[in-house]
GROMACS .gro file of C-alpha atoms in nm:
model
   97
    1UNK     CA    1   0.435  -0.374   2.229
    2UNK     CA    2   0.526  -0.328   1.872
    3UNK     CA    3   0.552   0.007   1.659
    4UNK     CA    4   0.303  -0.023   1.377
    5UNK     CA    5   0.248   0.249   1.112
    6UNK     CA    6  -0.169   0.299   1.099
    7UNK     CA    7  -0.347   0.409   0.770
    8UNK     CA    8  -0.678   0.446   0.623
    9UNK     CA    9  -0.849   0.267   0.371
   10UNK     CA   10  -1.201   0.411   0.284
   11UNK     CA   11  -1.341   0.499   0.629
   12UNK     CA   12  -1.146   0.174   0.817
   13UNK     CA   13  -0.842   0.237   0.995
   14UNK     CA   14  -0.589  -0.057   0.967
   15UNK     CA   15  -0.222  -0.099   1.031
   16UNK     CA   16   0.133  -0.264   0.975
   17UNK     CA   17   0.403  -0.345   1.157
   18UNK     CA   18   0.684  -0.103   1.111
   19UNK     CA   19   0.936  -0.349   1.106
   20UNK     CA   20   0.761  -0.419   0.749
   21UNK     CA   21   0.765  -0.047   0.605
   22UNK     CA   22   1.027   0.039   0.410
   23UNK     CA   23   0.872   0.397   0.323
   24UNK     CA   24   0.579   0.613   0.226
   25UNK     CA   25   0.589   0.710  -0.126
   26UNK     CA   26   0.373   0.903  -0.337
   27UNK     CA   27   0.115   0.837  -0.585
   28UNK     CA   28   0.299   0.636  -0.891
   29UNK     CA   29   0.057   0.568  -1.192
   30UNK     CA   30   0.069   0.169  -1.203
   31UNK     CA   31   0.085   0.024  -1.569
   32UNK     CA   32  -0.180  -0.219  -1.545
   33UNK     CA   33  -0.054  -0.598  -1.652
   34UNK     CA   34  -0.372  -0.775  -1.890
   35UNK     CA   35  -0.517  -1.072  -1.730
   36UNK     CA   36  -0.356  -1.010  -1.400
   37UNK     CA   37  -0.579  -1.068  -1.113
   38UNK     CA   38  -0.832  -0.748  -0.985
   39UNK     CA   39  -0.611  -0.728  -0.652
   40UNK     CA   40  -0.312  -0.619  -0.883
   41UNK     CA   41  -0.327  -0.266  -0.960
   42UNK     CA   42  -0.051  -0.277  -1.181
   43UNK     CA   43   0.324  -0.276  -1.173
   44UNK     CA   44   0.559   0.066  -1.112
   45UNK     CA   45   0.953   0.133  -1.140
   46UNK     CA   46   1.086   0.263  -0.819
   47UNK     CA   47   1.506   0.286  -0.872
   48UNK     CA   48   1.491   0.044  -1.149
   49UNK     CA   49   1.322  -0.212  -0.892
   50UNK     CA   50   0.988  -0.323  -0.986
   51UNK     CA   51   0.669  -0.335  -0.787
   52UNK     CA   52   0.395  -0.513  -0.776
   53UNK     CA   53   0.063  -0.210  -0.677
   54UNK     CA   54  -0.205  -0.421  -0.453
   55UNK     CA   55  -0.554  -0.318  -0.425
   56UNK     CA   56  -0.624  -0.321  -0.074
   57UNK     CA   57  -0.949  -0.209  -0.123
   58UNK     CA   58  -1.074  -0.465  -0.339
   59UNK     CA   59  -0.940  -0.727  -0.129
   60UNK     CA   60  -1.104  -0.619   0.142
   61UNK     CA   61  -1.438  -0.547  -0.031
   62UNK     CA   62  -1.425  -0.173  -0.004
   63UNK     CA   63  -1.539   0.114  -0.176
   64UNK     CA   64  -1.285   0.196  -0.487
   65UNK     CA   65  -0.997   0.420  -0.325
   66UNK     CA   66  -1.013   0.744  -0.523
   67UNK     CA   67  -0.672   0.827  -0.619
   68UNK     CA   68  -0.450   1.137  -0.710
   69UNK     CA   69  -0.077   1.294  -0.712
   70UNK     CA   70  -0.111   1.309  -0.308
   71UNK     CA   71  -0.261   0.955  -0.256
   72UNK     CA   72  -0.020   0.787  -0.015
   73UNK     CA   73   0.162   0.459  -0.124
   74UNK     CA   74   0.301   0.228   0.195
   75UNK     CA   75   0.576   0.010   0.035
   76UNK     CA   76   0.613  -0.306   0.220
   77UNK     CA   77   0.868  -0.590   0.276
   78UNK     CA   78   0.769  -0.931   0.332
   79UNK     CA   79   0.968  -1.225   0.360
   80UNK     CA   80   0.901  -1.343  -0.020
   81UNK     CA   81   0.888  -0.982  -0.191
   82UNK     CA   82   0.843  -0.636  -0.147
   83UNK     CA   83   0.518  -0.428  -0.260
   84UNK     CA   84   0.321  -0.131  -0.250
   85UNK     CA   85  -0.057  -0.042  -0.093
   86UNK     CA   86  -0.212   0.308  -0.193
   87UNK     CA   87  -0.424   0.399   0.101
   88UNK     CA   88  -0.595   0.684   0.154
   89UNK     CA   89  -0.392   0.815   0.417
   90UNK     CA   90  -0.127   0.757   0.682
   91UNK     CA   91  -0.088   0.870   1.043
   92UNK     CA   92   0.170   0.896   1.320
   93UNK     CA   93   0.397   0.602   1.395
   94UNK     CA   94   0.259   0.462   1.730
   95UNK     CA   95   0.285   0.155   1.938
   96UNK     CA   96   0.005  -0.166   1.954
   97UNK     CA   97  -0.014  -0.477   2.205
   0.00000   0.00000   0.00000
């Protein structure tokens, strides 16, 4: 069994492994980079570290996630880079096969 954090995304419930999650975060307005591809939100600033904002939604063919000052942000570590996800909302820590 591993711990995974689960979210939402539109009205699908995925989630990530916990040993991935570095935090939950709130909303941060991405500044959008020009001819970046339509999975990149943008970019933000978190502690002078910057982030690349990836659009789960559109990835996963899903209905645009409507965003404000409470949307939920999952930043993640992989083994290249770390990132963030805005989802539409987070639950309990909790333990998958």
């Amino acid at each position: 069994m591993i711990s995974v954090l689960p979210f939402h995304l539109a009205a699908q419930q995925y989630a990530v492994p916990l040993e991935h999650v570095l935090r939950v975060v709130p909303m941060l307005l991405p500044t959008q980079l020009p001819g970046a591809p339509a999975n990149i939100a943008g970019v933000v600033s978190i502690h002078g570290q910057i982030l690349p904002v990836i659009d789960l939604a559109h990835v996963f063919r899903l209905p645009e996630l409507k965003v404000d000052l409470w949307t939920p942000m999952i930043w993640l570590s992989t083994s290249t880079r770390e990132l963030l996800i805005p989802v539409s909302s987070v639950e309990e820590i909790s333990q998958a096969v």
